[in-house]
Amino acid sequence: MLGSTHGTLTTDFRARVVACGEEPHASVVSLPTATRQGGLDVSGRPLHLAVPDLDHFFRPRSVAVVGASDTEGRPSTGITRQLIAWAERVGARLHPVHPAREAVFGRTCVPSVAELSEPVDLAVLLVADPLPVIEELAEAEVPFAVAFASGFAETGEAGAVAQARLAAAVERSGVRLLGPNTNLNAFEEFRDDLDGPAIALITQSGHQGRPLYALQELGIRLSHWAPTGNEADLETADFIAYFAQRPEVGAIACYVEGLKDGRSFLLAADRAARAGVPVVAVKVGRTEAGAEAAASHTGKLTGADQVVDAAMRQFGVIRVGGLDELQDTAALLARARPPRAEGVAVYSISGGTGAHFADLATAAGLLLPSLSPAKQDELHTWIPGYLNVANPIDNGGHPVGDRRGRKIIDAILADPSIGILICPITGPFPPMSDRLAQDLVDAAEATDKLVCVIWGSPVGTEDAYRTTLLGSSRVATFRTFSNCVTAVKAYLDHHHFATGYRSPFDDVPRTPSPSFRKAQNLMRPGRQLSEHAAKQLLRAYGIRVPREQLVTSAAGAVRAAGPVGYPVVMKASGPRLAHKTELGLVKVGLTSASQVRDAYRELTDIARFESVDLDGILVCQMIDRGVEMMVGVTHDALFGPTVTVGLGGVLVEVLHDTAVRVPPFGEKEARDMLGELRGRALLTGVRGGAPVDVDALVEVVLRVQRMALELGDDLTELDINPLVVLGRGQGAVALDALAVCR
């Protein structure tokens, strides 16, 4: 599921496409406040994320509550009361601020923040319109503020305008704002009697974080909760980057409705990946209905879901579907040690249970190695010989009267091929299940391998579950088979990803290549390029195209066919001409001068009849062998240019078999894209077919990425289709291309 990234270009490819010059590309995107430091890549996008010092937000020395109240029945009174209790827990001095009150809950009240006797780290705004207060906070040099007020971008166009005014005022002020349309989750009471690595929680919807907050009742530590709301200023990326550097945080769990800025999110995820801190996320917007609901809730773009999914995988963010998966996966990743081996052993008291779980685990891609004959003989010392112990291991009933049960578990964990032991207990069956739970806990305390238990009882009040299993920080306990499988797969994938992770931002080009100079002269702002011009753009970046000539007469076509070489293909070429085949504007397999002459006249006649403007007719080399692929660039509203690869020709529209990546990425990711395709077997040879030049295809993907980075937002669309990938060592040729300029 997760792939690592090892640089932006292959070593030899870098040598052939050398970045030169010093000036950055002129098309520079608007940068969010948090990323205006640390340099830009060649597209004008930031390479570093300025991480806010949120220590004084979560642990302030002094807090001002603007609009504080102690009038019973008012919402602000309940909030004030909760903030007073929170301030006492974190050791902060709380100052109520209200222009019409002398005291609130017995605390002296001042009319404005400016009249406080000491500097304030955090201002909590309990006012309907926070905008007028922002300038006052700036003058008092308050670094952080929280705005609970709703009625902003989540309400529609008018609210979006109001939020834009608020965001602009915040940016001018230098104050960092959480909200608006947020809540009190940041000021919840967190248990301080739990140890071990903690989960830091980020949610755009406060209610969606409740199940994870309740994990504390199961003995799992939480350290922070950031309810980001509409993210007029502080956003999910800011909190990911901050939490990734906190020593107590073992995992970051996120509920995301919409991302504010794609590049900021990637930089934050990159920071977490460098630190080895897993990020687990629910991201809504997979469906049209979900995307619309998210927009109405947070007023932000949800982003094309395939692009969001790819971006998360590239940078190691583990995407899960539900809140139950979020809590179980985050809990496991926060607490489990790195795996000693990837093999999974399934140990059960029922052959049916073991077989069922083995099916689910294998389907998810988990490895269940068969235990060696020697290990099986050892297990049969304590397990009857007629039971299968190859893996899954069926004990027929865990021993309760002696130490055999513990010996079985220890023997399984001692196998070097096994890194994870999973024991599904579908329901309580005392005293057997009680003894089994205790033996598993004791074994887990004595090993550095992962021990997982699925307690399937719908009741969940049994002592074996509530006391024995949940009382151990070394056993990962689940309630469902599917959540266990999801979490264990994520655990293995995360550690595989994190091992040897190298940030693609380390190698991303910062200055334009010589190819960019050539490409600039070919761009036509606001226009679609003709096929001939689009192919010249490809040539500028070293992407091979067929031998061809653009002609404007029948005689010229005949003269061109000779050096191009028979048989030839003839195609109409013109701006705004996308679907030539459907209009009959392509002729293939022409073998003589007379056929070329007739084809020219027919193509120009069709163009006149269809009112198609032409810049000429292309006489092209005919290439009829190889696998047809497509490689393209599209512009995503959140992430900017994205690169897509898939099966080409008519198959791309029929099968929709594509993979996408967000630049920057390296050769490893380019190859992983091919591995995601359902039709990937076509590249390695099927039904006697010879394998094609996959290396050449990967190089085209990387060259297209370079084009996407350098041309940036000026290239809104590029479609190379078909890109014919020839036999091994013979390269790849772009037979057709479409390019649209901004």
JSON list of C-alpha atoms in Angstrom, two decimals, residues 582-737:
[
{"chain": "A", "resi": 582, "resn": "GLU", "atom": "CA", "xyz": [-13.85, 10.25, -34.90]},
{"chain": "A", "resi": 583, "resn": "LEU", "atom": "CA", "xyz": [-13.88, 12.91, -37.63]},
{"chain": "A", "resi": 584, "resn": "GLY", "atom": "CA", "xyz": [-12.04, 10.71, -40.13]},
{"chain": "A", "resi": 585, "resn": "LEU", "atom": "CA", "xyz": [-8.96, 12.92, -39.99]},
{"chain": "A", "resi": 586, "resn": "VAL", "atom": "CA", "xyz": [-6.44, 10.06, -39.71]},
{"chain": "A", "resi": 587, "resn": "LYS", "atom": "CA", "xyz": [-5.29, 7.78, -42.54]},
{"chain": "A", "resi": 588, "resn": "VAL", "atom": "CA", "xyz": [-2.97, 4.85, -41.82]},
{"chain": "A", "resi": 589, "resn": "GLY", "atom": "CA", "xyz": [-0.94, 2.37, -43.82]},
{"chain": "A", "resi": 590, "resn": "LEU", "atom": "CA", "xyz": [-0.38, 4.51, -46.92]},
{"chain": "A", "resi": 591, "resn": "THR", "atom": "CA", "xyz": [2.16, 2.81, -49.19]},
{"chain": "A", "resi": 592, "resn": "SER", "atom": "CA", "xyz": [2.39, 4.92, -52.36]},
{"chain": "A", "resi": 593, "resn": "ALA", "atom": "CA", "xyz": [2.58, 8.49, -53.63]},
{"chain": "A", "resi": 594, "resn": "SER", "atom": "CA", "xyz": [-0.92, 8.27, -55.13]},
{"chain": "A", "resi": 595, "resn": "GLN", "atom": "CA", "xyz": [-2.39, 7.15, -51.82]},
{"chain": "A", "resi": 596, "resn": "VAL", "atom": "CA", "xyz": [-0.61, 10.00, -50.03]},
{"chain": "A", "resi": 597, "resn": "ARG", "atom": "CA", "xyz": [-1.88, 12.53, -52.60]},
{"chain": "A", "resi": 598, "resn": "ASP", "atom": "CA", "xyz": [-5.47, 11.25, -52.33]},
{"chain": "A", "resi": 599, "resn": "ALA", "atom": "CA", "xyz": [-5.29, 11.16, -48.52]},
{"chain": "A", "resi": 600, "resn": "TYR", "atom": "CA", "xyz": [-4.16, 14.78, -48.40]},
{"chain": "A", "resi": 601, "resn": "ARG", "atom": "CA", "xyz": [-7.13, 15.93, -50.50]},
{"chain": "A", "resi": 602, "resn": "GLU", "atom": "CA", "xyz": [-9.58, 13.84, -48.46]},
{"chain": "A", "resi": 603, "resn": "LEU", "atom": "CA", "xyz": [-8.28, 15.13, -45.12]},
{"chain": "A", "resi": 604, "resn": "THR", "atom": "CA", "xyz": [-8.44, 18.77, -46.17]},
{"chain": "A", "resi": 605, "resn": "ASP", "atom": "CA", "xyz": [-11.95, 18.29, -47.62]},
{"chain": "A", "resi": 606, "resn": "ILE", "atom": "CA", "xyz": [-13.19, 16.81, -44.32]},
{"chain": "A", "resi": 607, "resn": "ALA", "atom": "CA", "xyz": [-11.57, 19.66, -42.39]},
{"chain": "A", "resi": 608, "resn": "ARG", "atom": "CA", "xyz": [-13.34, 22.26, -44.55]},
{"chain": "A", "resi": 609, "resn": "PHE", "atom": "CA", "xyz": [-16.67, 20.45, -44.18]},
{"chain": "A", "resi": 610, "resn": "GLU", "atom": "CA", "xyz": [-16.26, 20.21, -40.38]},
{"chain": "A", "resi": 611, "resn": "SER", "atom": "CA", "xyz": [-15.04, 23.83, -40.17]},
{"chain": "A", "resi": 612, "resn": "VAL", "atom": "CA", "xyz": [-11.78, 22.71, -38.61]},
{"chain": "A", "resi": 613, "resn": "ASP", "atom": "CA", "xyz": [-8.86, 25.13, -38.69]},
{"chain": "A", "resi": 614, "resn": "LEU", "atom": "CA", "xyz": [-5.63, 23.41, -39.70]},
{"chain": "A", "resi": 615, "resn": "ASP", "atom": "CA", "xyz": [-1.99, 24.37, -39.54]},
{"chain": "A", "resi": 616, "resn": "GLY", "atom": "CA", "xyz": [-1.25, 21.56, -41.98]},
{"chain": "A", "resi": 617, "resn": "ILE", "atom": "CA", "xyz": [-1.22, 17.81, -42.51]},
{"chain": "A", "resi": 618, "resn": "LEU", "atom": "CA", "xyz": [1.25, 15.59, -40.70]},
{"chain": "A", "resi": 619, "resn": "VAL", "atom": "CA", "xyz": [3.01, 12.87, -42.68]},
{"chain": "A", "resi": 620, "resn": "CYS", "atom": "CA", "xyz": [4.24, 10.46, -39.99]},
{"chain": "A", "resi": 621, "resn": "GLN", "atom": "CA", "xyz": [6.29, 7.34, -39.60]},
{"chain": "A", "resi": 622, "resn": "MET", "atom": "CA", "xyz": [4.02, 4.36, -39.03]},
{"chain": "A", "resi": 623, "resn": "ILE", "atom": "CA", "xyz": [4.72, 2.37, -35.85]},
{"chain": "A", "resi": 624, "resn": "ASP", "atom": "CA", "xyz": [2.38, -0.58, -35.40]},
{"chain": "A", "resi": 625, "resn": "ARG", "atom": "CA", "xyz": [4.08, -2.72, -32.77]},
{"chain": "A", "resi": 626, "resn": "GLY", "atom": "CA", "xyz": [4.28, -2.36, -29.02]},
{"chain": "A", "resi": 627, "resn": "VAL", "atom": "CA", "xyz": [1.95, -1.72, -26.10]},
{"chain": "A", "resi": 628, "resn": "GLU", "atom": "CA", "xyz": [-0.15, 1.43, -26.23]},
{"chain": "A", "resi": 629, "resn": "MET", "atom": "CA", "xyz": [0.07, 3.49, -23.04]},
{"chain": "A", "resi": 630, "resn": "MET", "atom": "CA", "xyz": [-0.87, 7.04, -22.09]},
{"chain": "A", "resi": 631, "resn": "VAL", "atom": "CA", "xyz": [1.02, 9.55, -19.97]},
{"chain": "A", "resi": 632, "resn": "GLY", "atom": "CA", "xyz": [-0.51, 12.87, -19.09]},
{"chain": "A", "resi": 633, "resn": "VAL", "atom": "CA", "xyz": [-0.53, 15.98, -16.95]},
{"chain": "A", "resi": 634, "resn": "THR", "atom": "CA", "xyz": [-3.62, 17.52, -15.40]},
{"chain": "A", "resi": 635, "resn": "HIS", "atom": "CA", "xyz": [-4.03, 20.39, -12.98]},
{"chain": "A", "resi": 636, "resn": "ASP", "atom": "CA", "xyz": [-5.57, 19.65, -9.61]},
{"chain": "A", "resi": 637, "resn": "ALA", "atom": "CA", "xyz": [-7.17, 22.51, -7.67]},
{"chain": "A", "resi": 638, "resn": "LEU", "atom": "CA", "xyz": [-5.32, 21.53, -4.47]},
{"chain": "A", "resi": 639, "resn": "PHE", "atom": "CA", "xyz": [-2.05, 19.98, -5.54]},
{"chain": "A", "resi": 640, "resn": "GLY", "atom": "CA", "xyz": [-1.35, 21.70, -8.86]},
{"chain": "A", "resi": 641, "resn": "PRO", "atom": "CA", "xyz": [0.16, 19.62, -11.71]},
{"chain": "A", "resi": 642, "resn": "THR", "atom": "CA", "xyz": [-0.30, 15.86, -11.43]},
{"chain": "A", "resi": 643, "resn": "VAL", "atom": "CA", "xyz": [1.09, 13.07, -13.61]},
{"chain": "A", "resi": 644, "resn": "THR", "atom": "CA", "xyz": [-1.02, 10.15, -14.82]},
{"chain": "A", "resi": 645, "resn": "VAL", "atom": "CA", "xyz": [-0.04, 6.91, -16.55]},
{"chain": "A", "resi": 646, "resn": "GLY", "atom": "CA", "xyz": [-2.34, 4.20, -17.84]},
{"chain": "A", "resi": 647, "resn": "LEU", "atom": "CA", "xyz": [-3.27, 1.88, -20.66]},
{"chain": "A", "resi": 648, "resn": "GLY", "atom": "CA", "xyz": [-3.55, 3.95, -23.83]},
{"chain": "A", "resi": 649, "resn": "GLY", "atom": "CA", "xyz": [-5.49, 4.09, -27.06]},
{"chain": "A", "resi": 650, "resn": "VAL", "atom": "CA", "xyz": [-9.22, 3.56, -26.71]},
{"chain": "A", "resi": 651, "resn": "LEU", "atom": "CA", "xyz": [-8.64, 1.44, -23.60]},
{"chain": "A", "resi": 652, "resn": "VAL", "atom": "CA", "xyz": [-8.00, 4.50, -21.44]},
{"chain": "A", "resi": 653, "resn": "GLU", "atom": "CA", "xyz": [-11.60, 5.63, -21.90]},
{"chain": "A", "resi": 654, "resn": "VAL", "atom": "CA", "xyz": [-13.06, 2.14, -21.64]},
{"chain": "A", "resi": 655, "resn": "LEU", "atom": "CA", "xyz": [-11.12, 0.67, -18.70]},
{"chain": "A", "resi": 656, "resn": "HIS", "atom": "CA", "xyz": [-10.06, 3.83, -16.81]},
{"chain": "A", "resi": 657, "resn": "ASP", "atom": "CA", "xyz": [-6.97, 1.87, -15.77]},
{"chain": "A", "resi": 658, "resn": "THR", "atom": "CA", "xyz": [-4.73, 4.69, -14.57]},
{"chain": "A", "resi": 659, "resn": "ALA", "atom": "CA", "xyz": [-2.39, 5.62, -11.73]},
{"chain": "A", "resi": 660, "resn": "VAL", "atom": "CA", "xyz": [-1.58, 9.16, -10.64]},
{"chain": "A", "resi": 661, "resn": "ARG", "atom": "CA", "xyz": [1.18, 10.89, -8.67]},
{"chain": "A", "resi": 662, "resn": "VAL", "atom": "CA", "xyz": [1.75, 14.41, -7.40]},
{"chain": "A", "resi": 663, "resn": "PRO", "atom": "CA", "xyz": [5.20, 15.87, -8.18]},
{"chain": "A", "resi": 664, "resn": "PRO", "atom": "CA", "xyz": [7.80, 15.65, -6.86]},
{"chain": "A", "resi": 665, "resn": "PHE", "atom": "CA", "xyz": [8.38, 11.92, -7.00]},
{"chain": "A", "resi": 666, "resn": "GLY", "atom": "CA", "xyz": [11.21, 9.63, -8.01]},
{"chain": "A", "resi": 667, "resn": "GLU", "atom": "CA", "xyz": [11.88, 6.56, -10.10]},
{"chain": "A", "resi": 668, "resn": "LYS", "atom": "CA", "xyz": [10.57, 4.21, -7.42]},
{"chain": "A", "resi": 669, "resn": "GLU", "atom": "CA", "xyz": [7.19, 5.94, -7.44]},
{"chain": "A", "resi": 670, "resn": "ALA", "atom": "CA", "xyz": [7.11, 5.93, -11.26]},
{"chain": "A", "resi": 671, "resn": "ARG", "atom": "CA", "xyz": [7.60, 2.16, -11.24]},
{"chain": "A", "resi": 672, "resn": "ASP", "atom": "CA", "xyz": [5.03, 1.77, -8.49]},
{"chain": "A", "resi": 673, "resn": "MET", "atom": "CA", "xyz": [2.53, 3.57, -10.72]},
{"chain": "A", "resi": 674, "resn": "LEU", "atom": "CA", "xyz": [2.94, 0.84, -13.34]},
{"chain": "A", "resi": 675, "resn": "GLY", "atom": "CA", "xyz": [2.52, -1.80, -10.66]},
{"chain": "A", "resi": 676, "resn": "GLU", "atom": "CA", "xyz": [-0.88, -0.34, -9.72]},
{"chain": "A", "resi": 677, "resn": "LEU", "atom": "CA", "xyz": [-2.32, -0.84, -13.21]},
{"chain": "A", "resi": 678, "resn": "ARG", "atom": "CA", "xyz": [-4.69, -3.75, -13.71]},
{"chain": "A", "resi": 679, "resn": "GLY", "atom": "CA", "xyz": [-3.20, -4.25, -17.17]},
{"chain": "A", "resi": 680, "resn": "ARG", "atom": "CA", "xyz": [0.42, -4.24, -15.97]},
{"chain": "A", "resi": 681, "resn": "ALA", "atom": "CA", "xyz": [0.92, -7.79, -17.27]},
{"chain": "A", "resi": 682, "resn": "LEU", "atom": "CA", "xyz": [0.87, -6.37, -20.81]},
{"chain": "A", "resi": 683, "resn": "LEU", "atom": "CA", "xyz": [4.20, -4.74, -20.05]},
{"chain": "A", "resi": 684, "resn": "THR", "atom": "CA", "xyz": [5.92, -7.93, -18.98]},
{"chain": "A", "resi": 685, "resn": "GLY", "atom": "CA", "xyz": [4.47, -10.11, -21.73]},
{"chain": "A", "resi": 686, "resn": "VAL", "atom": "CA", "xyz": [1.29, -12.21, -21.75]},
{"chain": "A", "resi": 687, "resn": "ARG", "atom": "CA", "xyz": [0.25, -15.23, -23.83]},
{"chain": "A", "resi": 688, "resn": "GLY", "atom": "CA", "xyz": [3.67, -15.52, -25.40]},
{"chain": "A", "resi": 689, "resn": "GLY", "atom": "CA", "xyz": [4.15, -11.81, -25.96]},
{"chain": "A", "resi": 690, "resn": "ALA", "atom": "CA", "xyz": [7.59, -10.32, -25.44]},
{"chain": "A", "resi": 691, "resn": "PRO", "atom": "CA", "xyz": [8.17, -7.88, -22.57]},
{"chain": "A", "resi": 692, "resn": "VAL", "atom": "CA", "xyz": [8.38, -4.21, -23.53]},
{"chain": "A", "resi": 693, "resn": "ASP", "atom": "CA", "xyz": [10.84, -1.48, -22.59]},
{"chain": "A", "resi": 694, "resn": "VAL", "atom": "CA", "xyz": [9.56, -0.61, -19.12]},
{"chain": "A", "resi": 695, "resn": "ASP", "atom": "CA", "xyz": [12.67, 1.46, -18.39]},
{"chain": "A", "resi": 696, "resn": "ALA", "atom": "CA", "xyz": [11.86, 3.70, -21.34]},
{"chain": "A", "resi": 697, "resn": "LEU", "atom": "CA", "xyz": [8.28, 4.11, -20.11]},
{"chain": "A", "resi": 698, "resn": "VAL", "atom": "CA", "xyz": [9.51, 5.07, -16.65]},
{"chain": "A", "resi": 699, "resn": "GLU", "atom": "CA", "xyz": [11.87, 7.61, -18.19]},
{"chain": "A", "resi": 700, "resn": "VAL", "atom": "CA", "xyz": [8.98, 9.18, -20.15]},
{"chain": "A", "resi": 701, "resn": "VAL", "atom": "CA", "xyz": [6.99, 9.47, -16.92]},
{"chain": "A", "resi": 702, "resn": "LEU", "atom": "CA", "xyz": [9.92, 11.23, -15.23]},
{"chain": "A", "resi": 703, "resn": "ARG", "atom": "CA", "xyz": [10.45, 13.55, -18.20]},
{"chain": "A", "resi": 704, "resn": "VAL", "atom": "CA", "xyz": [6.77, 14.43, -18.19]},
{"chain": "A", "resi": 705, "resn": "GLN", "atom": "CA", "xyz": [7.04, 15.14, -14.48]},
{"chain": "A", "resi": 706, "resn": "ARG", "atom": "CA", "xyz": [9.93, 17.52, -15.19]},
{"chain": "A", "resi": 707, "resn": "MET", "atom": "CA", "xyz": [7.77, 19.23, -17.79]},
{"chain": "A", "resi": 708, "resn": "ALA", "atom": "CA", "xyz": [4.90, 19.50, -15.30]},
{"chain": "A", "resi": 709, "resn": "LEU", "atom": "CA", "xyz": [7.20, 21.00, -12.67]},
{"chain": "A", "resi": 710, "resn": "GLU", "atom": "CA", "xyz": [8.86, 23.51, -14.97]},
{"chain": "A", "resi": 711, "resn": "LEU", "atom": "CA", "xyz": [5.80, 24.64, -16.90]},
{"chain": "A", "resi": 712, "resn": "GLY", "atom": "CA", "xyz": [3.79, 24.55, -13.68]},
{"chain": "A", "resi": 713, "resn": "ASP", "atom": "CA", "xyz": [0.34, 26.07, -13.85]},
{"chain": "A", "resi": 714, "resn": "ASP", "atom": "CA", "xyz": [0.98, 27.35, -17.39]},
{"chain": "A", "resi": 715, "resn": "LEU", "atom": "CA", "xyz": [0.39, 23.83, -18.73]},
{"chain": "A", "resi": 716, "resn": "THR", "atom": "CA", "xyz": [-3.15, 22.96, -17.71]},
{"chain": "A", "resi": 717, "resn": "GLU", "atom": "CA", "xyz": [-3.30, 19.68, -19.62]},
{"chain": "A", "resi": 718, "resn": "LEU", "atom": "CA", "xyz": [-1.01, 17.29, -21.49]},
{"chain": "A", "resi": 719, "resn": "ASP", "atom": "CA", "xyz": [-2.13, 14.01, -23.02]},
{"chain": "A", "resi": 720, "resn": "ILE", "atom": "CA", "xyz": [0.34, 11.66, -24.72]},
{"chain": "A", "resi": 721, "resn": "ASN", "atom": "CA", "xyz": [-1.89, 8.97, -26.18]},
{"chain": "A", "resi": 722, "resn": "PRO", "atom": "CA", "xyz": [-0.92, 6.59, -27.51]},
{"chain": "A", "resi": 723, "resn": "LEU", "atom": "CA", "xyz": [2.63, 6.29, -26.24]},
{"chain": "A", "resi": 724, "resn": "VAL", "atom": "CA", "xyz": [3.78, 3.09, -27.90]},
{"chain": "A", "resi": 725, "resn": "VAL", "atom": "CA", "xyz": [6.24, 1.17, -25.71]},
{"chain": "A", "resi": 726, "resn": "LEU", "atom": "CA", "xyz": [8.39, -1.00, -27.94]},
{"chain": "A", "resi": 727, "resn": "GLY", "atom": "CA", "xyz": [10.29, -4.18, -27.17]},
{"chain": "A", "resi": 728, "resn": "ARG", "atom": "CA", "xyz": [12.91, -4.29, -24.46]},
{"chain": "A", "resi": 729, "resn": "GLY", "atom": "CA", "xyz": [15.73, -1.88, -25.21]},
{"chain": "A", "resi": 730, "resn": "GLN", "atom": "CA", "xyz": [13.88, -0.23, -28.13]},
{"chain": "A", "resi": 731, "resn": "GLY", "atom": "CA", "xyz": [12.34, 2.73, -26.30]},
{"chain": "A", "resi": 732, "resn": "ALA", "atom": "CA", "xyz": [8.93, 4.39, -26.38]},
{"chain": "A", "resi": 733, "resn": "VAL", "atom": "CA", "xyz": [7.41, 6.68, -29.02]},
{"chain": "A", "resi": 734, "resn": "ALA", "atom": "CA", "xyz": [4.68, 9.30, -28.56]},
{"chain": "A", "resi": 735, "resn": "LEU", "atom": "CA", "xyz": [2.37, 8.85, -31.56]},
{"chain": "A", "resi": 736, "resn": "ASP", "atom": "CA", "xyz": [-0.05, 11.62, -30.60]},
{"chain": "A", "resi": 737, "resn": "ALA", "atom": "CA", "xyz": [-0.12, 14.48, -28.12]}
]
